[in-house]
mmCIF file of C-alpha atoms and ligand atoms in Angstrom:
data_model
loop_
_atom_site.group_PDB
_atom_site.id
_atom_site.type_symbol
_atom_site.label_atom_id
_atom_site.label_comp_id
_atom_site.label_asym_id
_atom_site.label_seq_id
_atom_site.Cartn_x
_atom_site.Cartn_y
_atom_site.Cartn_z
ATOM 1 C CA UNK J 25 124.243 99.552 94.993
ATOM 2 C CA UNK J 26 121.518 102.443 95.346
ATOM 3 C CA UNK J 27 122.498 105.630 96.638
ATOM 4 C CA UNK J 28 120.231 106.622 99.453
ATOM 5 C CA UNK J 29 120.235 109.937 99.040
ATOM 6 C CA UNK J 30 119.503 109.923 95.152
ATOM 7 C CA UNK J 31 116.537 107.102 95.669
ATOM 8 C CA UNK J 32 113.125 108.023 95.728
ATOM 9 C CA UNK J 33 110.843 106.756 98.884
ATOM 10 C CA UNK J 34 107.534 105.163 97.746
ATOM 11 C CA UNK J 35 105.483 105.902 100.605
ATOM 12 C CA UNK J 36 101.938 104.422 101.811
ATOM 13 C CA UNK J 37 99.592 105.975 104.673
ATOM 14 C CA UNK J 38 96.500 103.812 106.022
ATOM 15 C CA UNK J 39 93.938 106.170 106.929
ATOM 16 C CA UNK J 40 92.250 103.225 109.920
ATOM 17 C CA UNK J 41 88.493 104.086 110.449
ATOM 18 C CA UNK J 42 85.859 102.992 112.779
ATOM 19 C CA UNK J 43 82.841 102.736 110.579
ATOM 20 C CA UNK J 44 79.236 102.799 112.484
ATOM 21 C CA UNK J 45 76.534 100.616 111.251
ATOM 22 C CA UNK J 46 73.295 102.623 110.927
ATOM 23 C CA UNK J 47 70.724 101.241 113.409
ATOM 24 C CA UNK J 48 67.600 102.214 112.547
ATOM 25 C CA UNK J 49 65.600 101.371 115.893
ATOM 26 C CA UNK J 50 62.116 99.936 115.784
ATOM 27 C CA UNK J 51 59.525 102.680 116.119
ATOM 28 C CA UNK J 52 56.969 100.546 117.909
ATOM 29 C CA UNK J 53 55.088 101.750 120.559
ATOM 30 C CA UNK J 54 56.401 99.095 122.605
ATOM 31 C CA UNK J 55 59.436 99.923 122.449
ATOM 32 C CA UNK J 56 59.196 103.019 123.798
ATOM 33 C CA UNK J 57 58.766 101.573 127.386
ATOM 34 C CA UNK J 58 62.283 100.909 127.447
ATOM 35 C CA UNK J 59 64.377 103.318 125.687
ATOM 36 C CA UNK J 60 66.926 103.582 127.944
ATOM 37 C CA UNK J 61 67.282 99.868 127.656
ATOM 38 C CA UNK J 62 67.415 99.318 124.303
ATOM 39 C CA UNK J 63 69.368 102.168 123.176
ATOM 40 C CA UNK J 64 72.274 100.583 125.600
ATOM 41 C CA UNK J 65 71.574 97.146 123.746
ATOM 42 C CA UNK J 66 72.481 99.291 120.302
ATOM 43 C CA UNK J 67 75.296 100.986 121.289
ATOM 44 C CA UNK J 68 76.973 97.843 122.913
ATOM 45 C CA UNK J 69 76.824 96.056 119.620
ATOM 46 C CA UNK J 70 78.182 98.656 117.852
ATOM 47 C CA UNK J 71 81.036 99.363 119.875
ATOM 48 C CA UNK J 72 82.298 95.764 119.774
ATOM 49 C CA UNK J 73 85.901 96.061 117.540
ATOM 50 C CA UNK J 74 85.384 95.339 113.872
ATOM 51 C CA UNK J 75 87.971 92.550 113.747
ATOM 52 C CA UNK J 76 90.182 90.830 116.396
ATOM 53 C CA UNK J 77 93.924 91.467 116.084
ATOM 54 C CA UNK J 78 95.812 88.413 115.615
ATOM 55 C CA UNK J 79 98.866 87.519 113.581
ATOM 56 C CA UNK J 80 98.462 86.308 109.922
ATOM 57 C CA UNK J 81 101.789 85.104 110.217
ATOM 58 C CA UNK J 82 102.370 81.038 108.759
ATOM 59 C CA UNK J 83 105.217 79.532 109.769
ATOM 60 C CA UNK J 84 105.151 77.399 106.372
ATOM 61 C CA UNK J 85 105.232 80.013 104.507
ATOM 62 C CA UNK J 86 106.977 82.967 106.926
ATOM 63 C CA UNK J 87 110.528 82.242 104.909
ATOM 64 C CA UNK J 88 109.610 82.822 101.696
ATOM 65 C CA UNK J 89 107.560 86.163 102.403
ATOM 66 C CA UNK J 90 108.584 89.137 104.651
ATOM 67 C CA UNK J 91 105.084 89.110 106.418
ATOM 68 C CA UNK J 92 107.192 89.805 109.527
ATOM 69 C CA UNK J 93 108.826 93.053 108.204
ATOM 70 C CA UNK J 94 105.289 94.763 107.719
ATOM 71 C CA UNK J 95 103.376 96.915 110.027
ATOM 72 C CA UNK J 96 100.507 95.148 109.337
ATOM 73 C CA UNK J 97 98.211 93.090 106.805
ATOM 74 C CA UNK J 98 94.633 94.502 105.375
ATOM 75 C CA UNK J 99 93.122 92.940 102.542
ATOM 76 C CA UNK J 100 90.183 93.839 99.601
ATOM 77 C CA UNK J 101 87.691 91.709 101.317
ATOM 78 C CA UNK J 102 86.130 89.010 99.199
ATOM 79 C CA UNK J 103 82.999 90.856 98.456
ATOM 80 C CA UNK J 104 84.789 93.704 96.694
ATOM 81 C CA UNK J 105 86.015 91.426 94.422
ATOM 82 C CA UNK J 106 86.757 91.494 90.920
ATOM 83 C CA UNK J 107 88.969 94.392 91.817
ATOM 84 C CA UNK J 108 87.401 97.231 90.452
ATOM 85 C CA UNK J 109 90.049 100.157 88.645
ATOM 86 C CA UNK J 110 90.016 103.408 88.044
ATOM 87 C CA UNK J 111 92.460 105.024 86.014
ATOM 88 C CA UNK J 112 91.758 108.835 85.956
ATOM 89 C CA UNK J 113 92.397 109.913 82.379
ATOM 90 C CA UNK J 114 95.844 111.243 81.583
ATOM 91 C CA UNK J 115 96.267 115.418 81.943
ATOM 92 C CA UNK J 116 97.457 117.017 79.250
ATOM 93 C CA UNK J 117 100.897 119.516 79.817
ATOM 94 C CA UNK J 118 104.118 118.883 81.259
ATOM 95 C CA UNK J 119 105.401 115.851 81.997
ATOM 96 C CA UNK J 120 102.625 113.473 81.040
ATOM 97 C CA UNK J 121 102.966 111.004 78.433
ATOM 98 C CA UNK J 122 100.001 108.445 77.641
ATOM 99 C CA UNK J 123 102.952 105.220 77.922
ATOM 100 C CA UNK J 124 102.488 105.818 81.556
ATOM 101 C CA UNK J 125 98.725 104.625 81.574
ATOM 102 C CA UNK J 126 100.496 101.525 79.394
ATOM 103 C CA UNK J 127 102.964 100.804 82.193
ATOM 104 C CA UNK J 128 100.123 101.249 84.541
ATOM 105 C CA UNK J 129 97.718 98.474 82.889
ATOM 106 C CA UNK J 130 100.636 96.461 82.197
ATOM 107 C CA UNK J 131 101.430 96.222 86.069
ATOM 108 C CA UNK J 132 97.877 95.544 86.683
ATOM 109 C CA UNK J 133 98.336 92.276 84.489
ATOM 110 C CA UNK J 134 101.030 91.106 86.217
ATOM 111 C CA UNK J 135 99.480 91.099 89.502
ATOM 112 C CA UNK J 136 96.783 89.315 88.212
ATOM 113 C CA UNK J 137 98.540 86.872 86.079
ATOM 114 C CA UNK J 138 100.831 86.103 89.407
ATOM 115 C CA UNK J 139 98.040 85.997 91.514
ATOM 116 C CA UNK J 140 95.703 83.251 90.763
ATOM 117 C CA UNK J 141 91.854 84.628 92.445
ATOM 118 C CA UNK J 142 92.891 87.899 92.045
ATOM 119 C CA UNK J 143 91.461 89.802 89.231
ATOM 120 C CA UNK J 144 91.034 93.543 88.281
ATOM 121 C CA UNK J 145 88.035 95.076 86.130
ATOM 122 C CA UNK J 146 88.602 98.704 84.817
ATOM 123 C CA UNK J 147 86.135 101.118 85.180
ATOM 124 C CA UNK J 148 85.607 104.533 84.348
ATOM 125 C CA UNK J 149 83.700 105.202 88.104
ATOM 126 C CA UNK J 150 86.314 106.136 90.480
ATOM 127 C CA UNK J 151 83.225 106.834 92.825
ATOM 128 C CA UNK J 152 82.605 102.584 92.745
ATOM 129 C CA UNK J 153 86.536 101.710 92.385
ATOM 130 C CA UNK J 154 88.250 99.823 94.942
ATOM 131 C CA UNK J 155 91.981 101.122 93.701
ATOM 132 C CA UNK J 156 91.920 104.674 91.825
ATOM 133 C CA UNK J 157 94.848 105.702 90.162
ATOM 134 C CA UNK J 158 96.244 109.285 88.756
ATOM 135 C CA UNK J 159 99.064 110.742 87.871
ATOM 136 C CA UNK J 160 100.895 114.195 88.856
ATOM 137 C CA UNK J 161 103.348 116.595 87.752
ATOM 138 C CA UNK J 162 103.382 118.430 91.517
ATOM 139 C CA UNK J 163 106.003 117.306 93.970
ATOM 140 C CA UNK J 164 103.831 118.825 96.151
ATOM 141 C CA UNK J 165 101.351 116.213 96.325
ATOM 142 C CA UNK J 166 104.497 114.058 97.943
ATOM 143 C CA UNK J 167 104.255 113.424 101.242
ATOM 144 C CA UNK J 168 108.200 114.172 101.439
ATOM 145 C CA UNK J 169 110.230 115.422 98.917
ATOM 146 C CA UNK J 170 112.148 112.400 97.948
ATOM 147 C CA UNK J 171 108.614 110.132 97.262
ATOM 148 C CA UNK J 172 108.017 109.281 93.997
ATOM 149 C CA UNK J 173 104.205 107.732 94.522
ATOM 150 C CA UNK J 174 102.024 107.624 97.491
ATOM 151 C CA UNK J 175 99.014 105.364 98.180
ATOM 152 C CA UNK J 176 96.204 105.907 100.863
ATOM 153 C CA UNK J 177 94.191 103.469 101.643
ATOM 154 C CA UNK J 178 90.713 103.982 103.060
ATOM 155 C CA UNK J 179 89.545 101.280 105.915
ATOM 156 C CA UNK J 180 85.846 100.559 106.549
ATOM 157 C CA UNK J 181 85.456 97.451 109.043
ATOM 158 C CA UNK J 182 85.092 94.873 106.460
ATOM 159 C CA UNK J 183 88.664 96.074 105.199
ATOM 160 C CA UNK J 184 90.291 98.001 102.544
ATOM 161 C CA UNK J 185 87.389 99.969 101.248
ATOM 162 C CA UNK J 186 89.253 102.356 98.745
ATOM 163 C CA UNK J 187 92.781 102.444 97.868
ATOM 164 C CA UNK J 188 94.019 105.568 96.291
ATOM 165 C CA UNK J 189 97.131 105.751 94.349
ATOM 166 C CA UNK J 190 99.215 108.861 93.112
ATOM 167 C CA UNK J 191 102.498 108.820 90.741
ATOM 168 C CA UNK J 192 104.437 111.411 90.039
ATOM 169 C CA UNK J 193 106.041 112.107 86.777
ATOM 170 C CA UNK J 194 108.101 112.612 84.694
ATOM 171 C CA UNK J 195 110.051 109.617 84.704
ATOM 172 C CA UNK J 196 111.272 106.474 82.619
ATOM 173 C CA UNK J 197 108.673 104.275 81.708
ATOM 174 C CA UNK J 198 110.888 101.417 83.909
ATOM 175 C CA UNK J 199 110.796 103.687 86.701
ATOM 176 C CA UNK J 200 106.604 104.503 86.402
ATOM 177 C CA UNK J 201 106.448 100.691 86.081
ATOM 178 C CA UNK J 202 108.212 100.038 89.651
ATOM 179 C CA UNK J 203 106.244 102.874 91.147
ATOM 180 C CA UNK J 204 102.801 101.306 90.167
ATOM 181 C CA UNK J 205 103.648 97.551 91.167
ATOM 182 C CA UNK J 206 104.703 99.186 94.470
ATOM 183 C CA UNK J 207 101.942 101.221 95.210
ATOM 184 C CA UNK J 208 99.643 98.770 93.698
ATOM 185 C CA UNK J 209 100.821 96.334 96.039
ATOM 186 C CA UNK J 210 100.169 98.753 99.004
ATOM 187 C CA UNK J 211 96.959 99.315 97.482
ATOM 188 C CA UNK J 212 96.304 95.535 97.979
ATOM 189 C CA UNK J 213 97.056 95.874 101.909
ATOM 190 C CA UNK J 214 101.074 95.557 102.293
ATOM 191 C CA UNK J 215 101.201 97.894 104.930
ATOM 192 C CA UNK J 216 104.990 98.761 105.240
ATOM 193 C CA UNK J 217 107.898 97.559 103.167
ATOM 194 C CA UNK J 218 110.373 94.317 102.355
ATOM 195 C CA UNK J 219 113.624 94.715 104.015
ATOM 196 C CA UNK J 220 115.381 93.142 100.671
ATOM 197 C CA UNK J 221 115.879 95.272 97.842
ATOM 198 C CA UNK J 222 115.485 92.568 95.249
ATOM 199 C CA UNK J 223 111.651 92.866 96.334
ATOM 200 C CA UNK J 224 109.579 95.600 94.432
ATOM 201 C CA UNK J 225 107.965 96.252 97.888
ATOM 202 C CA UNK J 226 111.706 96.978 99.209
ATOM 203 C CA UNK J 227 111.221 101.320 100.751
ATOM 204 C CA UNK J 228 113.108 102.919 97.637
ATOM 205 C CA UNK J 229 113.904 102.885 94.013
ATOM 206 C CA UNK J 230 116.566 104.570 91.967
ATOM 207 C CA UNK J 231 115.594 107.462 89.758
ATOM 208 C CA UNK J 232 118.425 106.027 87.764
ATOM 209 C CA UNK J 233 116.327 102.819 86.979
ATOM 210 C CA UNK J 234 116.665 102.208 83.166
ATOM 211 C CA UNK J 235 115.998 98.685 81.647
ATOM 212 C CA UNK J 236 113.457 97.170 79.585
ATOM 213 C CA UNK J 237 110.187 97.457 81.505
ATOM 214 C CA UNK J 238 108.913 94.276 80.642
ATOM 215 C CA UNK J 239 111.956 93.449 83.099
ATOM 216 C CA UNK J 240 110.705 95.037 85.954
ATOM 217 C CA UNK J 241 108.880 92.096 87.918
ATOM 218 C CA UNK J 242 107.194 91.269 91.378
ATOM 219 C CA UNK J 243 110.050 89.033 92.581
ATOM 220 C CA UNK J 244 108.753 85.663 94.144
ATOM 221 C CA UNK J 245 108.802 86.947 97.639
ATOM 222 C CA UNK J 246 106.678 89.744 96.595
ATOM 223 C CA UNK J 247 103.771 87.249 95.163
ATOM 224 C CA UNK J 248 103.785 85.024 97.937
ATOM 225 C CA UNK J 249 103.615 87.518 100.353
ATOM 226 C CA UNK J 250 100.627 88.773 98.742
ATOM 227 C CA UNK J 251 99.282 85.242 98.527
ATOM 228 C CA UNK J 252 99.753 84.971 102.454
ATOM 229 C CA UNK J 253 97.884 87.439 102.748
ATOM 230 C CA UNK J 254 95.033 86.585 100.690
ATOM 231 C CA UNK J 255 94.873 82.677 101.621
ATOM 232 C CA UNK J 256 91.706 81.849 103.022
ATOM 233 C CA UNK J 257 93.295 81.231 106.368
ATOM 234 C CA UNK J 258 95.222 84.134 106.746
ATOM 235 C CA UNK J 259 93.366 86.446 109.187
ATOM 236 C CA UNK J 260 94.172 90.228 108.337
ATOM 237 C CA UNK J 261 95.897 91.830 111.016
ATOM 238 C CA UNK J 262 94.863 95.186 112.915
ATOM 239 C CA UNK J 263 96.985 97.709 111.574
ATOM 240 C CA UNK J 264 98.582 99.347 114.799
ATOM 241 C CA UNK J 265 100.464 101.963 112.485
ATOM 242 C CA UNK J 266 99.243 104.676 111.363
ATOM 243 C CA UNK J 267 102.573 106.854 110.618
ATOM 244 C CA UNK J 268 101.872 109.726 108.155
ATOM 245 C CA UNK J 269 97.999 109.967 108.162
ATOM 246 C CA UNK J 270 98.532 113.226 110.143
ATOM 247 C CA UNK J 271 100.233 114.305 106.139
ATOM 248 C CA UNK J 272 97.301 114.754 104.416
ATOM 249 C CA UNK J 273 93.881 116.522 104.326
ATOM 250 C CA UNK J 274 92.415 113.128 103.863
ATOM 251 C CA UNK J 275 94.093 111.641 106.416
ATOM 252 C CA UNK J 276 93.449 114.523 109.056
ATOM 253 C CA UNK J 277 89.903 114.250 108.254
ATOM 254 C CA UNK J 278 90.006 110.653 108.634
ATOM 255 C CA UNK J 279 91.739 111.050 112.379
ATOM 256 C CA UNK J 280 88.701 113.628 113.537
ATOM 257 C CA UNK J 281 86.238 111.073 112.736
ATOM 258 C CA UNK J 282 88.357 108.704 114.633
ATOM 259 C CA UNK J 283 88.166 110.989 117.473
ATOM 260 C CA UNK J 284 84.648 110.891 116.959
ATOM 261 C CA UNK J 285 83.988 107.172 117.352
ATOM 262 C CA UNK J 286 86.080 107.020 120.438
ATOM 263 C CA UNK J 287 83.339 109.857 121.409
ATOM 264 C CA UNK J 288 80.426 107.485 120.653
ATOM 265 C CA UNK J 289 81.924 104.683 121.850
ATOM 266 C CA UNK J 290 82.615 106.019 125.279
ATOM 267 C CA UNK J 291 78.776 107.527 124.972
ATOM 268 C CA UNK J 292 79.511 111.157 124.257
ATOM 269 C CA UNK J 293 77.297 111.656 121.364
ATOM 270 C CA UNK J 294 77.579 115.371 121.592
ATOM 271 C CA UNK J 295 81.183 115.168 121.356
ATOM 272 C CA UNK J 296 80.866 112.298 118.093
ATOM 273 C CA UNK J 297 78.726 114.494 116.678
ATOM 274 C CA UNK J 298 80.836 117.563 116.933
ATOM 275 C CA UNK J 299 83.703 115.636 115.911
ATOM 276 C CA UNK J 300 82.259 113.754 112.843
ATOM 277 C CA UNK J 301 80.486 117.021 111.366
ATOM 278 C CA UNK J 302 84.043 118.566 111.497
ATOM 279 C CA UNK J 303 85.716 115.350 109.497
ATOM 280 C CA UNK J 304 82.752 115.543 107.234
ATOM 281 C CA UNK J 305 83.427 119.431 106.413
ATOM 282 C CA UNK J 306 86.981 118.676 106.142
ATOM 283 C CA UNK J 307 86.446 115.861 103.815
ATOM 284 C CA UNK J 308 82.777 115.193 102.065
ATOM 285 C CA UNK J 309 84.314 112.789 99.711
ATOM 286 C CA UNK J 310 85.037 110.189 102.265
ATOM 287 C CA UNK J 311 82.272 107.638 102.071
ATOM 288 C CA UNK J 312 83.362 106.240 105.871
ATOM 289 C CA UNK J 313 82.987 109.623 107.454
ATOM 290 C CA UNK J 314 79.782 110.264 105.428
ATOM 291 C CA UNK J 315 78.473 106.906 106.855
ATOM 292 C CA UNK J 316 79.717 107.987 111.112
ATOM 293 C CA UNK J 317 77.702 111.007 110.723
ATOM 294 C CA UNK J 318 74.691 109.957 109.076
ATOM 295 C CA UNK J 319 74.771 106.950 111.126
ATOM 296 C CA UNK J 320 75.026 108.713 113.953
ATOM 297 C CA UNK J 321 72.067 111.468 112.826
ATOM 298 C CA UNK J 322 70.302 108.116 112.096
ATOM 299 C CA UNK J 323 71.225 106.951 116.084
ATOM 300 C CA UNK J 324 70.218 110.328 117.572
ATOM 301 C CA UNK J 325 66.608 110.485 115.668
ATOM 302 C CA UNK J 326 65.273 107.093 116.685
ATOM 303 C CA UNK J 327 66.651 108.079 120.449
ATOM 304 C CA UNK J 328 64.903 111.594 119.904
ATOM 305 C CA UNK J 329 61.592 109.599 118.775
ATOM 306 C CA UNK J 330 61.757 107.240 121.862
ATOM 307 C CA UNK J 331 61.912 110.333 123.722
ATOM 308 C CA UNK J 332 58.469 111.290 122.069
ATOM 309 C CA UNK J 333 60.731 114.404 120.989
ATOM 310 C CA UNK J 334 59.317 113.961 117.339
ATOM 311 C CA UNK J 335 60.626 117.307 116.014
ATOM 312 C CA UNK J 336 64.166 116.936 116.929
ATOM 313 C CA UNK J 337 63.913 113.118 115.597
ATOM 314 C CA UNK J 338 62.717 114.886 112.135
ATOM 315 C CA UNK J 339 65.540 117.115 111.734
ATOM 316 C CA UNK J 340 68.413 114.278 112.654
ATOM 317 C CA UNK J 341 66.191 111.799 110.043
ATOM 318 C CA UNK J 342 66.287 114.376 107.483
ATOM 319 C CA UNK J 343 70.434 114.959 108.112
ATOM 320 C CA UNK J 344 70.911 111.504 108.176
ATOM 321 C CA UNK J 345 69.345 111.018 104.782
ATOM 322 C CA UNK J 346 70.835 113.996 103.289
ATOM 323 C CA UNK J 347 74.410 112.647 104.289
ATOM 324 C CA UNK J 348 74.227 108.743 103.666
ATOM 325 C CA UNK J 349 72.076 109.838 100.334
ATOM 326 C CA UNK J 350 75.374 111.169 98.908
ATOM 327 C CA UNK J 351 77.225 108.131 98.428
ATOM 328 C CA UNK J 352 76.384 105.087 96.257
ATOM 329 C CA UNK J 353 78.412 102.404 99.019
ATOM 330 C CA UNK J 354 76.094 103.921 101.754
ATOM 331 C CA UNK J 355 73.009 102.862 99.926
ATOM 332 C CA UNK J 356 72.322 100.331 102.682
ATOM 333 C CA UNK J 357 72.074 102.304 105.710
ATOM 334 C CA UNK J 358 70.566 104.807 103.050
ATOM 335 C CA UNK J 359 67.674 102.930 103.225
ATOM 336 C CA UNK J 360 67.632 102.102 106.584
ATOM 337 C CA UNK J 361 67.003 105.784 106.844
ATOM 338 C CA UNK J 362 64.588 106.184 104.560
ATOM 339 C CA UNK J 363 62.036 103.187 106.417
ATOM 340 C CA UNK J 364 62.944 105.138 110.013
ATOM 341 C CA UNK J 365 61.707 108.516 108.761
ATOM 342 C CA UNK J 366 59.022 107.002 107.094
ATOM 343 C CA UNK J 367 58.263 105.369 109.992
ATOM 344 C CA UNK J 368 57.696 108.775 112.081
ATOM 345 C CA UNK J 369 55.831 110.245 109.086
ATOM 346 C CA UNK J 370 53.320 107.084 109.719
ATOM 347 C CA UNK J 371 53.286 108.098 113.424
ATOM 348 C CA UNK J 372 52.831 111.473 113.018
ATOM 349 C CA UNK J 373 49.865 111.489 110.700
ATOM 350 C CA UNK J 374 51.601 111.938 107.440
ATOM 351 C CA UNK J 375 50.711 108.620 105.435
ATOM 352 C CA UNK J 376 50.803 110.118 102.313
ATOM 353 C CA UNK J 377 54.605 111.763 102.222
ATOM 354 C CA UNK J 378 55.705 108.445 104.418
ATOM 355 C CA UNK J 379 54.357 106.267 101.705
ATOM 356 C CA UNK J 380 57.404 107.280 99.551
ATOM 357 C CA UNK J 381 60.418 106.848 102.136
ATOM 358 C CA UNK J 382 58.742 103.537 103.277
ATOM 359 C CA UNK J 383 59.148 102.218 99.747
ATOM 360 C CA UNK J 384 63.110 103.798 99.554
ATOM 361 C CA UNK J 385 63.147 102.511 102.630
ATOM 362 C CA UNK J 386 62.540 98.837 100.852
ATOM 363 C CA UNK J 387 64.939 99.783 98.248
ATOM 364 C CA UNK J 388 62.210 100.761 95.879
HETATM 365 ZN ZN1 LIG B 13 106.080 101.919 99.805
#
């Protein structure tokens, strides 16, 4: 019925991370006895793998979803929940018509009215959104030629941390409408596509699409897919695939600091450190690289201050807080931070400035 060659591919890339947790270790004196030791202790923990692979798949419920036809399952985990939105406001010049945002919002509904537990919340942060959404008029912005809307989705350990989704236009408002319950349902941790074409999560649509749009549906296999993947028993898989993250700057990025926690986890530091300064450079806006390399700056300052090297501790402290300070979601380990440099500002005679980081430190 569709003409491969005149369908356009609705792509998805998972960028897969290894996030760090900060470990801000104790500055007693006692500890110091037994760096060695206790650094080891640290890094073991950390290195342990975020989440065990093993297969979501129910046998109940395998025939009525295509669970087996995906790469992979990731899910917004349940703390990140209402799904937070943001819908970046529509450009003005070619090609851009405000019924797109309409079409948009509308497909947003019918996820959630499908979805029962699933809800969205619109907000005009993308910095705190879980999905963010734009438009574009520049083919460019394609991964391939033939894509009419991409989604990348941002991993942190706990799961889908950010999912960002791009359509391009001009197109019919049917068409925009398929696009964004596709990538929307990407966005919500389909990672790869339904072999039927009946399903909106089926690899292609027709630029020739043109029916009502209020037509244009999640077909039952689509929602129960989704609800698979969302049950409460359903464990989300490990996604093994990671086709297409080499595509974009984000995604490049995103494989350096990879690089960089196979580094640390094999006990190179230098070479983690190397590695997740270059990610950072290449991409500052990525809250999970921001976290590796102040985590890590974090790491290397309470190993420096074990060492009694308190200078060198100072400046990775400082770097730490500088980078982790940048994004709201690091807050956290932000404040971890803050209490370790404070800490060494006690030690080293300075009560008065560590008076202030101790309190940030306590999320004063
Ligand atoms: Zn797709």
């Amino acid at each position: 019925m569709l003409r491969p060659d005149r369908n356009f591919w609705l792509s998805w890339v998972f960028l897969a991370s290894m996030a760090l947790n900060v470990t801000a270790l104790a500055a007693n004196p006692e500890d110091q006895a037994k760096p060695d030791q206790v650094g080891k202790e640290e890094r073991q923990k950390q290195s342990e793998p975020a989440s065990k692979t093993e297969s979501n798949t129910d046998s109940k419920t395998e025939s009525k979803t295509y669970l087996s036809s995906l790469s992979g399952t990731v899910r917004i985990p349940a703390h990140r929940l209402p799904i937070k939105v943001y819908i970046s406001p529509m450009p003005s010049g070619a090609g851009f018509k405000d019924s797109y945002q309409v079409m948009l919002k509308e497909a947003f509904s019918h996820f959630q009215d499908s979805l029962s537990g699933l809800s969205f919340v619109y907000t005009d942060k993308a910095q705190e959104a879980a999905i963010t959404c734009r438009f574009t008029n520049n083919e460019k912005e394609m991964h391939f030629a033939q894509e009419g809307g991409v989604t990348e989705i941002v991993m942190d350990s706990d799961g889908i941390m950010q999912s960002k989704i791009t359509i391009l236009v001009p197109r019919r408002d049917c068409y925009i409408k398929k696009v964004a319950l596709h990538e929307i349902g990407h966005a919500l941790g389909i990672a790869g596509h339904s072999p039927d074409q009946n399903d909106v999560m089926y690899f292609s649509v027709s630029p020739d699409l043109d029916v009502d749009p209020k037509e244009v549906k999640l077909s039952a296999r689509d929602i129960d897919t989704l609800k698979a993947i969302y049950s409460q028993s359903a464990k989300p898989s490990q996604i093994v695939k990671v086709e297409g993250m080499e595509r974009s700057a984000a995604g490049r990025a995103m494989i350096i600091s990879n690089e960089g926690s196979a580094a640390y986890k094999a006990g190179n530091f230098d070479l983690a450190l190397k590695k997740y300064q270059e990610a950072y450079q290449a991409d500052p806006t990525n809250a999970v690289i921001a976290r590796n390399l102040g985590g890590l700056y974090v790491n290397l300052g309470s190993i420096n201050l074990m060492a009694r090297n308190a200078a060198m501790a100072e400046t990775f402290f400082k770097n730490g807080i500088d980078v982790l300070s940048k994004h709201p979601e690091n807050k956290p380990f932000c404040r971890q931070a803050c209490a370790a440099y404070g800490s060494l500002l006690m030690m080293t005679g300075r009560a008065a400035e560590a008076k202030s980081y101790i309190e940030k430190g306590q999320g004063k």
